[in-house]
Amino acid sequence: MCESWSGGICIAQSLKIPHDNKQAYFDKIIRQLLETRFARAVIIFAYDEDIRGILNASKRANEVGHFLWIGSDSWGAKNSPIQGLEDAAVGAVTILPKRATIAGFDAYFTSRTLENNRRNVWFAEFWEENFNCKLMSSSKKEDTSRKCTGQERIGTDSKYEQEGKVQFVIDAVYAIAHALHNMQKELCPDQSGVCGEMEHAGGKKLLKYIRSVSFNGSAGTSVTFNKNGDAPGRYDLFQYQMNINSTPGYKVIGQWTESLQLHIDEMQWPNGEMEIPSSVCSHPCKTGQRKKMVKGMPCCWHCEPCDGYQYQYDETSCRLCPYNKRPNANRTGCQPIPIVKLEWHSPWAVIPVFLAMLGIIATIFVMATFIRYNDTPIVRASGRELSYVLLTGIFLCYIITFVMIATPDIAVCSFRRIFLGLGMCISYAALLTKTNRIYRIFEEGKKSVTPPKLISPTSQLAITSSLISVQLLGVLIWFGVDPPNTIIDYDEQKTINPDKARGVLKCDITDLQIICSLGYSILLMVTCTVYAIKTRGVPENFNEAKPIGFTMYTTCIVWLAFIPIFFGTAQSAEKLYIQTTTLTISMNLSASVALGMLYMPKVYVIIFHPELNVQKRKRSFKAVVTAATMSSRLSHKPSDRPNGEAKTELCENVDPNSPAAKKKYVSYNDLVI
């Protein structure tokens, strides 16, 4: 089987026909030819019976008209190879050397008999085959019992047709005769007949003389040989045609005499095809596909697509695109991967921004209310200095939402590093200072009537500032070790389908760095929660321990939910959006919990119940602490006496005007937060 190729003919398969002409062998040959189905042209060098076997096998495989048969001169224009198989042979192109009928040979051969042609040892066998008879009992012909009479005549008692190669046999004999004549003239110029030098010349020397002969042959055409010993090619081209407009048979469609002369318009093709059928082992690969060559078949290949992030480098290979690129639509090259970032209009950003705006408005409102009523008992009793610090931290927790969603650049990345953990750090540093103060006050009160150290507003601000400075110091070290910058992360959204690949523009802050930045604030939060638990038994009338406790419990739940979501989406294609949204919402919720539980009740009283915003009577430090530890044992309700006086009975017998007692009295506003 072959196909056309830019260099001439390309052999897709080369198969041998076995000597044992079994039907199974021919069926196997057809199956093998169909493995390269698009290579339809099949050149056959075979005897008549083998040609019939191949045509029969194509009919059994129901492939009549698929193959384009090209027969050698052994097929030629014979009818015997295709008798009964004409439909399978339609369109077959065959060749025959140009030949002429030698009239003298017909007269000679038809006059040959058993009596005048005894010198030909094979003539008797020909006689039996030609006349279908036996010459003697020892004859090998077994398919007939009729005896030959010897009076049969060739062409009269049997069909006769001159063998087409008679011309070439005669010319071959004349070629040797001319070569011997030329050799004799050159080697034995003074002698006649064969001389000694001719007898010892050898076959190679004779071949030299044969290749150099030149004469007119029996058909009147010149006989010569080229340097390779081949005679000039002169062929007639036939095609077996069978249609309703002509008689079935071989039709001359061209010739070869030093060049091809083919009448394509006179050719007919199987199954009524109008166009010249193609015969290729493999069709050209589509754009974006590479050829995978079949071993041993230079014109056969399989087409494999360049998949993933590969593009077609040349016709036989694919290559990966650079890290920041992806293949174009037809995979002939690479193009930049689109860059994305978290947009303000994205659903992932809308919810956090909405919560942050509500939180900022609420925080400003609370802060404005506290400033407006700065000298009222409730504001003073809440510890004004730390309250403003806490409100600042809450405000920064809301502000970080906008910094996290803003388009990354060096300035934005710097603000992210600074404010990412600062708002939480300020908030929980203030709350920790408050809870620690409450804890120390009531623990010290159990041991003595002397107030503990560092419970004044100035001391509380100093403690809070020192806690916040640790966070700021860590951020400064971070700036020095690794200056802020922006990066484009192509791994985060580098999906299997390159069409969906995106590069994510973001700050060069890793997940671990985010957790480390928040880690100190989380440590403060946990410590504050521990103190909130320890002070949970303090009566609500005396301090904010219980609201702080509820705030910390809720905040811990929020951050416990944040951690698995944050790290669980690390491999997600939506990592940037999910993690940013989760982080900002968690910070918004933390700030909202603190704002709602610690400040909204006070604001409610200040605005809607100003009659409750009055100065309570002062109690001694010892009385307050004792009342706190014994409150669970008192059966009196707060409504029995105004302003909770039932809880100060333990110190009512003390004269508040005495010098000793003055040392033991502490303002209620100094004890509450």
XYZ file of C-alpha atoms in Angstrom:
673
model
C 0.000 0.000 0.000
C 1.338 3.426 -0.857
C 0.473 7.093 -0.806
C 1.570 10.125 -2.751
C 4.396 12.094 -1.174
C 6.218 15.283 -2.009
C 9.213 13.182 -3.009
C 7.230 10.716 -5.143
C 5.792 7.560 -3.599
C 5.713 6.747 0.104
C 5.177 3.158 1.175
C 2.750 2.875 4.087
C 2.876 -0.939 4.229
C 4.795 -3.651 2.434
C 3.164 -7.079 2.684
C 4.180 -10.443 1.277
C 1.750 -12.917 -0.218
C 2.563 -16.410 1.080
C 3.034 -19.333 -1.297
C 0.257 -21.242 0.452
C -2.729 -19.510 -1.103
C -5.186 -20.013 1.726
C -8.238 -17.814 1.997
C -7.329 -16.835 5.585
C -4.022 -15.362 4.421
C -5.717 -13.058 1.922
C -8.286 -11.986 4.542
C -5.424 -11.136 6.896
C -3.742 -9.045 4.182
C -6.928 -7.021 3.665
C -7.243 -6.443 7.433
C -3.662 -5.227 7.564
C -4.212 -2.885 4.623
C -7.247 -1.423 6.370
C -5.067 -0.459 9.366
C -3.886 2.466 7.228
C -7.352 3.095 5.869
C -6.681 6.392 4.166
C -3.878 4.890 2.053
C -6.145 3.413 -0.629
C -3.712 2.841 -3.511
C -2.407 -0.727 -3.552
C 0.342 -1.757 -5.975
C 0.201 -5.485 -6.686
C 3.127 -7.539 -7.931
C 1.543 -10.982 -8.071
C 0.478 -13.892 -10.238
C -3.039 -14.284 -11.546
C -4.257 -16.543 -8.732
C -2.857 -14.268 -6.046
C -4.565 -11.265 -7.676
C -7.845 -13.181 -7.622
C -7.295 -14.064 -3.961
C -6.778 -10.393 -3.007
C -9.853 -9.235 -4.951
C -11.969 -11.998 -3.420
C -10.819 -11.073 0.093
C -11.803 -7.427 -0.485
C -15.300 -8.591 -1.453
C -15.589 -10.748 1.665
C -14.563 -7.739 3.768
C -17.258 -5.655 2.041
C -14.604 -3.192 0.856
C -15.397 -3.251 -2.858
C -14.484 0.153 -4.255
C -12.342 1.150 -1.284
C -8.971 0.131 -2.687
C -7.439 1.667 -5.802
C -5.613 -1.241 -7.426
C -2.433 -0.640 -9.445
C -1.340 -3.779 -11.256
C 2.101 -4.561 -12.617
C 2.703 -6.023 -16.074
C 1.901 -9.479 -14.653
C -1.712 -8.243 -14.480
C -1.588 -6.102 -17.593
C -4.733 -6.403 -19.671
C -5.551 -10.004 -18.786
C -9.084 -11.116 -18.084
C -8.121 -14.233 -16.153
C -7.227 -12.417 -12.859
C -10.575 -10.608 -12.705
C -12.970 -13.136 -14.205
C -16.050 -13.178 -11.950
C -14.552 -10.347 -9.856
C -15.093 -7.470 -12.253
C -16.918 -5.301 -9.657
C -13.942 -5.529 -7.304
C -11.514 -4.623 -10.113
C -13.350 -1.528 -11.344
C -10.943 1.412 -11.528
C -7.834 -0.776 -11.430
C -4.899 0.793 -13.280
C -2.483 -1.635 -14.939
C 0.581 -1.349 -17.144
C 2.020 -3.304 -20.021
C 5.264 -2.747 -21.884
C 4.631 -1.378 -25.359
C 4.672 -4.346 -27.714
C 3.943 -5.314 -31.245
C 2.694 -8.579 -32.741
C 5.413 -10.392 -34.644
C 3.660 -11.862 -37.684
C 6.480 -14.261 -38.504
C 6.310 -15.785 -35.045
C 2.599 -16.649 -35.449
C 3.345 -18.493 -38.693
C 6.262 -20.269 -37.101
C 4.614 -21.276 -33.830
C 1.300 -22.464 -35.317
C 3.288 -24.790 -37.585
C 4.999 -26.494 -34.664
C 4.042 -30.174 -33.997
C 5.335 -32.989 -31.835
C 7.310 -34.204 -34.815
C 9.090 -30.989 -35.862
C 9.772 -29.497 -32.413
C 11.505 -32.255 -30.474
C 14.365 -29.953 -29.463
C 12.072 -28.107 -26.976
C 11.881 -30.378 -23.934
C 8.847 -28.501 -22.554
C 6.836 -28.632 -25.766
C 5.170 -31.959 -24.914
C 3.922 -30.536 -21.592
C 2.597 -27.473 -23.459
C 0.847 -29.797 -25.928
C -1.031 -31.589 -23.145
C -2.086 -28.345 -21.474
C -3.079 -26.662 -24.725
C -5.182 -29.549 -26.047
C -6.229 -31.020 -22.651
C -5.062 -34.530 -23.424
C -2.480 -37.125 -22.368
C 0.448 -38.161 -24.516
C 1.396 -41.279 -22.548
C 0.410 -43.257 -19.473
C 3.228 -41.718 -17.437
C 1.860 -38.206 -17.988
C 1.377 -36.068 -14.895
C -1.860 -34.581 -16.206
C -4.618 -36.183 -14.165
C -7.654 -33.998 -14.901
C -8.425 -35.723 -18.213
C -8.381 -39.227 -19.669
C -8.416 -38.204 -23.330
C -5.315 -39.239 -25.260
C -3.511 -36.971 -27.652
C -3.465 -38.077 -31.313
C -0.545 -35.911 -32.352
C -2.597 -34.531 -35.212
C -3.899 -31.539 -33.218
C -2.957 -28.134 -34.589
C -2.177 -24.951 -32.629
C -4.702 -22.217 -33.404
C -7.079 -24.640 -35.076
C -7.928 -27.151 -32.356
C -7.250 -24.648 -29.545
C -7.320 -20.934 -28.913
C -4.143 -19.109 -29.746
C -2.959 -15.652 -28.815
C 0.590 -14.481 -29.213
C 2.290 -13.929 -25.867
C 2.955 -10.242 -25.417
C 6.591 -10.737 -24.420
C 7.588 -12.493 -27.651
C 8.945 -9.217 -29.012
C 11.202 -8.771 -25.988
C 12.444 -12.366 -26.102
C 13.417 -11.935 -29.744
C 15.097 -8.596 -28.974
C 16.921 -10.149 -26.022
C 18.337 -12.879 -28.230
C 19.380 -10.286 -30.790
C 20.994 -8.177 -28.055
C 23.190 -11.086 -27.001
C 23.963 -11.833 -30.644
C 25.009 -8.225 -31.278
C 27.103 -8.247 -28.075
C 28.906 -11.444 -29.099
C 29.480 -10.041 -32.543
C 30.989 -6.839 -31.165
C 33.113 -8.820 -28.699
C 34.406 -11.071 -31.464
C 35.306 -8.075 -33.646
C 37.195 -6.426 -30.785
C 38.917 -9.445 -29.248
C 39.454 -11.530 -32.384
C 39.766 -9.021 -35.245
C 41.838 -11.353 -37.428
C 39.900 -14.534 -36.741
C 36.486 -15.906 -37.465
C 34.390 -17.630 -34.852
C 35.155 -17.827 -31.152
C 38.757 -17.270 -30.221
C 40.582 -18.074 -27.019
C 40.243 -14.604 -25.571
C 36.455 -14.803 -25.909
C 36.323 -18.133 -24.094
C 38.178 -16.641 -21.128
C 36.443 -13.245 -21.167
C 33.730 -14.181 -18.602
C 30.201 -12.992 -18.024
C 31.091 -9.530 -16.680
C 32.901 -8.640 -19.872
C 30.026 -9.966 -21.969
C 27.603 -7.839 -19.906
C 29.666 -4.791 -20.783
C 29.175 -5.487 -24.488
C 25.467 -6.206 -24.017
C 24.902 -2.830 -22.329
C 26.629 -1.045 -25.193
C 24.581 -2.528 -28.063
C 22.234 -0.410 -30.128
C 20.032 -1.727 -32.916
C 16.477 -1.721 -34.239
C 14.398 -4.474 -32.669
C 11.860 -6.873 -34.127
C 9.089 -4.277 -33.811
C 11.170 -1.553 -35.441
C 11.970 0.270 -32.183
C 15.525 0.891 -31.052
C 17.046 -1.381 -28.438
C 19.514 0.308 -26.060
C 20.474 0.108 -22.382
C 21.301 2.876 -19.910
C 24.197 2.885 -17.462
C 22.182 0.755 -15.061
C 21.481 -1.838 -17.703
C 17.813 -0.977 -18.113
C 16.133 -0.618 -21.466
C 14.129 2.577 -22.105
C 10.722 2.346 -20.474
C 7.849 2.188 -22.929
C 4.545 1.308 -21.367
C 0.862 1.468 -22.092
C -1.431 2.329 -19.201
C -4.827 0.644 -18.904
C -7.797 1.035 -16.590
C -10.495 -1.533 -16.114
C -13.786 0.266 -16.605
C -17.362 -0.949 -16.339
C -20.291 1.394 -16.841
C -23.551 1.593 -18.722
C -22.053 3.690 -21.521
C -19.351 1.283 -22.597
C -18.499 -2.388 -22.763
C -16.666 -3.633 -19.643
C -12.968 -4.022 -20.270
C -9.523 -2.463 -20.234
C -9.215 0.961 -21.759
C -5.967 2.679 -22.683
C -5.668 5.834 -20.594
C -2.104 6.835 -21.317
C 1.455 5.802 -21.932
C 5.007 6.227 -20.719
C 7.775 6.955 -23.181
C 10.426 8.782 -21.233
C 7.582 10.836 -19.647
C 4.059 10.225 -18.467
C 1.162 10.999 -20.760
C -2.076 10.386 -18.862
C -5.635 11.171 -19.961
C -7.180 11.810 -16.564
C -10.475 12.947 -18.052
C -10.946 9.460 -19.510
C -10.456 7.707 -16.178
C -13.298 6.371 -14.050
C -13.270 5.715 -10.306
C -14.999 3.202 -8.028
C -18.438 3.972 -6.589
C -18.968 6.727 -9.130
C -16.482 9.106 -7.524
C -16.061 12.236 -9.637
C -12.896 13.621 -8.085
C -9.530 11.904 -8.183
C -9.475 9.751 -5.020
C -6.807 10.585 -2.488
C -4.491 7.983 -1.052
C -2.632 9.113 2.030
C -1.550 7.144 5.034
C -2.510 9.993 7.327
C -4.432 13.194 6.746
C -2.703 16.470 7.628
C -3.054 17.283 11.295
C -5.273 20.139 12.313
C -3.864 23.354 13.686
C -2.745 22.783 17.261
C -1.980 19.091 16.685
C 1.381 17.415 16.307
C 2.389 14.460 14.198
C 3.372 11.329 16.085
C 5.231 9.330 13.472
C 4.561 5.604 13.089
C 7.747 3.606 13.413
C 8.950 2.270 10.091
C 6.387 4.276 8.108
C 7.820 7.671 7.157
C 4.521 8.914 5.710
C 2.237 7.631 8.481
C 1.492 9.404 11.704
C -1.117 9.874 14.375
C -2.384 13.353 15.165
C -2.132 14.224 18.843
C -3.528 17.504 20.203
C -1.256 19.810 22.135
C -3.197 19.784 25.390
C -2.990 21.652 28.666
C -0.655 24.641 28.454
C 1.177 23.322 25.377
C 1.286 24.949 21.973
C 2.328 23.570 18.582
C 6.039 24.333 18.237
C 6.401 22.589 14.879
C 4.564 19.839 13.032
C 6.038 17.067 15.187
C 6.309 18.595 18.654
C 4.453 20.584 21.312
C 6.036 22.834 23.920
C 4.860 24.342 27.186
C 4.022 28.018 27.232
C 6.029 30.245 29.585
C 4.863 30.429 33.191
C 2.879 33.626 32.694
C 1.279 32.647 29.393
C -1.265 30.237 27.979
C -1.828 28.875 24.441
C -3.894 30.959 22.065
C -7.160 29.757 20.543
C -5.591 27.651 17.769
C -2.548 26.667 19.865
C -0.033 28.053 17.411
C 1.593 30.260 20.044
C 1.181 31.687 23.521
C -0.569 34.740 24.867
C -0.438 36.459 28.281
C -2.691 35.068 30.991
C -5.332 37.690 31.992
C -4.716 39.398 35.333
C -7.575 39.607 37.842
C -8.073 41.087 41.286
C -10.905 41.406 43.754
C -13.252 44.007 42.307
C -15.464 46.330 44.333
C -18.570 45.182 42.477
C -17.824 41.501 43.083
C -20.309 39.672 45.360
C -17.284 38.610 47.404
C -16.601 42.290 48.165
C -20.103 43.750 48.370
C -21.109 41.957 51.593
C -17.938 42.802 53.604
C -18.039 46.414 52.392
C -21.702 46.743 53.359
C -21.022 45.347 56.851
C -17.961 47.570 57.237
C -19.896 50.709 56.270
C -22.642 49.914 58.775
C -19.983 49.273 61.414
C -18.149 52.496 60.677
C -21.389 54.507 60.905
C -22.282 52.820 64.196
C -18.782 53.347 65.599
C -18.786 57.035 64.690
C -22.214 57.374 66.238
C -21.093 55.736 69.492
C -17.920 57.795 69.600
C -19.849 61.000 68.964
C -22.332 60.099 71.706
C -19.543 59.419 74.194
C -17.825 62.687 73.326
C -21.108 64.557 73.625
C -21.838 63.029 77.042
C -18.221 62.719 78.066
C -18.783 63.926 81.655
C -21.894 61.910 82.436
C -21.682 59.117 85.032
C -22.095 56.244 82.550
C -19.302 57.483 80.287
C -17.004 58.160 83.246
C -17.902 54.842 84.836
C -16.985 52.975 81.621
C -13.403 54.237 81.750
C -13.327 56.944 79.186
C -9.684 56.599 78.132
C -9.809 52.869 77.391
C -13.254 53.237 75.860
C -11.913 55.613 73.252
C -8.920 53.318 72.637
C -11.282 50.376 72.185
C -13.500 52.359 69.828
C -10.395 53.270 67.787
C -9.502 49.591 67.468
C -13.064 48.724 66.438
C -12.969 51.486 63.837
C -9.705 50.114 62.385
C -11.210 46.608 62.229
C -13.883 47.985 59.914
C -11.429 50.094 57.908
C -9.226 47.063 57.079
C -12.055 45.775 54.839
C -11.441 48.584 52.355
C -7.675 48.115 52.484
C -8.020 44.357 51.784
C -10.266 44.936 48.750
C -8.382 47.898 47.253
C -6.234 47.324 44.145
C -2.832 46.104 45.366
C 0.137 48.427 45.039
C 3.068 49.188 47.316
C 1.086 51.714 49.398
C -1.921 49.401 49.789
C 0.333 46.463 50.660
C 2.065 48.584 53.287
C -1.269 49.581 54.861
C -2.380 45.946 54.848
C 0.656 44.931 56.854
C 0.142 47.762 59.333
C -3.609 47.618 59.867
C -4.233 43.889 59.342
C -3.595 43.051 62.967
C -3.453 46.543 64.487
C -7.211 47.071 64.875
C -7.671 43.744 66.650
C -4.531 44.328 68.698
C -5.804 47.719 69.936
C -9.253 46.296 70.724
C -8.104 43.245 72.633
C -5.251 45.095 74.335
C -7.837 47.520 75.777
C -10.229 44.709 76.746
C -7.409 42.700 78.290
C -6.340 45.704 80.339
C -9.930 46.148 81.544
C -10.474 42.507 82.496
C -7.070 42.308 84.135
C -7.868 45.408 86.197
C -11.174 43.941 87.352
C -9.527 40.666 88.231
C -6.734 42.324 90.225
C -9.141 44.624 92.054
C -11.340 41.834 93.334
C -8.501 39.412 94.007
C -6.660 42.071 95.984
C -9.865 42.937 97.844
C -10.054 39.431 99.214
C -6.671 39.897 100.879
C -6.581 43.513 101.998
C -8.394 46.815 101.898
C -5.550 48.421 99.908
C -6.327 48.911 96.206
C -3.924 47.145 93.764
C -1.331 49.102 91.826
C -1.685 50.367 88.262
C -5.471 50.759 88.151
C -5.499 54.481 87.409
C -6.464 55.687 83.904
C -2.892 56.713 83.176
C -1.580 53.302 84.184
C -4.229 51.561 82.069
C -3.256 53.618 79.031
C 0.407 52.805 79.593
C -0.313 49.066 79.834
C -2.472 49.171 76.693
C 0.159 51.137 74.793
C 2.879 48.684 75.741
C 0.759 45.779 74.489
C 0.064 47.588 71.220
C 3.745 48.468 70.763
C 4.603 44.771 70.526
C 2.396 44.486 67.426
C 3.906 47.623 65.888
C 7.435 46.405 66.592
C 6.690 43.134 64.812
C 5.345 45.021 61.794
C 8.465 47.224 61.661
C 10.701 44.146 61.734
C 8.581 42.646 58.952
C 9.048 45.801 56.864
C 12.796 45.632 57.329
C 13.219 41.942 56.571
C 10.769 41.782 53.652
C 9.732 45.133 52.124
C 6.157 45.174 50.800
C 5.569 44.511 47.127
C 2.938 43.265 44.701
C 3.068 39.947 42.866
C 1.044 38.180 40.200
C 0.206 34.659 41.344
C -0.351 32.386 38.346
C -0.677 29.208 40.414
C -3.766 30.188 42.366
C -6.114 30.087 39.365
C -4.079 27.987 36.932
C -6.887 25.591 36.103
C -6.702 22.434 33.980
C -8.489 24.323 31.237
C -6.068 27.083 30.163
C -8.942 29.206 28.859
C -10.027 29.734 32.461
C -6.529 30.446 33.784
C -6.018 33.783 35.482
C -3.144 35.551 37.152
C -4.082 37.018 40.524
C -2.683 40.450 41.388
C -2.079 40.578 45.120
C 0.315 41.666 47.829
C 3.240 39.402 48.618
C 1.718 38.292 51.906
C 1.494 34.541 52.434
C -1.189 32.735 54.413
C 1.360 32.047 57.149
C 2.290 35.724 57.365
C -1.380 36.663 57.695
C -1.819 34.232 60.577
C 1.402 35.463 62.201
C 0.189 39.057 61.871
C -3.081 38.099 63.553
C -1.432 35.672 65.940
C -0.510 38.268 68.582
C -4.034 39.702 68.519
C -5.479 36.200 68.870
C -3.149 35.622 71.838
C -4.487 38.806 73.462
C -8.024 37.667 72.686
C -7.489 34.259 74.328
C -5.848 35.830 77.386
C -8.701 38.308 77.672
C -11.170 35.419 77.461
C -9.379 33.659 80.323
C -9.688 36.768 82.519
C -13.310 37.132 81.478
C -13.959 33.602 82.721
C -12.167 34.293 85.993
C -14.249 37.407 86.647
C -17.565 35.924 85.558
C -18.813 35.863 89.193
C -18.512 39.617 89.708
C -21.982 41.241 89.925
C -23.098 43.089 86.826
C -23.869 46.172 88.921
C -20.204 46.744 89.689
C -18.443 46.308 86.309
C -18.538 45.192 82.671
C -17.040 41.756 83.271
C -20.047 39.841 82.049
C -20.542 41.822 78.796
C -16.825 41.498 78.147
C -17.105 37.754 78.812
C -19.971 37.347 76.357
C -18.039 39.427 73.842
C -14.958 37.240 74.113
C -16.902 33.969 73.971
C -18.627 35.069 70.784
C -15.403 36.375 69.281
C -13.631 33.077 69.969
C -16.412 31.235 68.152
C -16.067 33.575 65.159
C -12.323 32.999 64.876
C -12.600 29.271 65.460
C -14.888 29.182 62.424
C -12.512 31.439 60.468
C -9.429 29.199 60.696
C -10.804 26.049 58.949
C -12.475 28.140 56.253
C -9.312 30.144 55.620
C -6.983 27.152 55.346
C -9.572 24.779 53.892
C -9.812 26.904 50.745
C -6.050 27.134 50.174
C -6.305 24.862 47.106
C -9.472 26.409 45.717
C -9.471 28.361 42.461
C -11.456 31.023 44.331
C -8.906 31.209 47.125
C -8.310 34.967 46.877
C -12.009 35.796 47.068
C -12.981 33.296 49.760
C -10.062 34.061 52.071
C -10.363 37.829 51.714
C -14.115 37.722 52.311
C -13.758 35.345 55.254
C -11.045 37.472 56.859
C -12.879 40.780 56.478
C -16.231 39.393 57.622
C -14.578 37.785 60.660
C -13.005 41.115 61.616
C -16.284 42.929 61.004
C -18.151 40.456 63.190
C -15.535 40.686 65.950
C -15.781 44.482 65.942
C -19.597 44.366 65.775
C -19.837 41.987 68.736
C -17.665 44.270 70.882
C -19.517 47.352 69.737
C -22.932 45.839 70.270
C -22.379 44.240 73.671
C -20.164 46.857 75.310
C -21.425 50.147 73.925
C -24.924 49.895 72.560
C -26.552 49.341 76.024
C -24.775 52.460 77.344
C -25.757 54.524 74.296
C -29.323 53.311 74.710
C -29.416 54.501 78.335
C -27.696 57.804 77.515
C -30.155 58.686 74.744
C -33.426 57.061 75.743
C -33.159 56.861 79.574
C -31.152 59.841 80.744
C -32.808 59.514 84.191
C -30.640 56.422 84.799
C -27.462 58.276 83.881
C -26.909 59.590 87.441
C -24.137 59.437 90.012
C -24.304 56.439 92.360
C -23.268 56.685 96.018
C -19.652 56.050 96.771
C -18.565 52.910 98.577
C -15.357 51.822 100.170
C -13.035 49.579 98.252
C -13.493 46.874 100.875
C -17.262 47.180 100.790
C -17.386 46.848 97.038
C -15.159 43.782 96.998
C -16.960 42.157 99.887
C -20.296 42.788 98.255
C -18.982 41.238 95.068
C -17.863 38.056 96.806
C -20.978 37.730 98.932
C -23.612 38.773 96.403
C -24.683 35.235 95.770
C -25.589 34.834 99.430
C -27.739 37.945 99.717
C -31.451 37.361 99.462
C -32.385 41.004 99.104
C -33.433 42.110 95.715
C -31.886 45.258 94.247
C -35.324 46.816 94.235
C -35.545 46.696 98.068
C -33.277 49.690 98.299
C -32.454 52.279 95.703
C -29.131 52.252 93.861
C -28.258 48.810 95.212
C -27.788 49.928 98.782
C -28.522 46.450 100.072
C -25.104 45.435 98.840
C -23.261 47.960 101.006
C -24.559 46.924 104.364
C -21.224 45.494 105.397
C -19.639 48.949 105.554
C -22.519 51.201 106.548
C -21.306 51.372 110.167
C -18.114 53.054 109.092
C -17.985 56.789 109.413
C -17.048 58.065 106.013
C -15.749 61.296 107.439
C -13.116 59.706 109.661
C -9.513 59.976 108.380
C -8.993 56.216 108.516
C -12.120 55.563 106.547
C -11.219 58.050 103.836
C -8.189 55.965 103.010
C -10.392 52.941 102.540
C -12.960 54.651 100.353
C -12.609 54.409 96.607
C -14.902 56.101 94.152
C -17.322 53.719 92.414
C -16.238 55.258 89.184
C -12.677 54.112 89.904
C -13.766 50.514 90.324
C -16.004 50.099 87.356
C -14.733 50.229 83.814
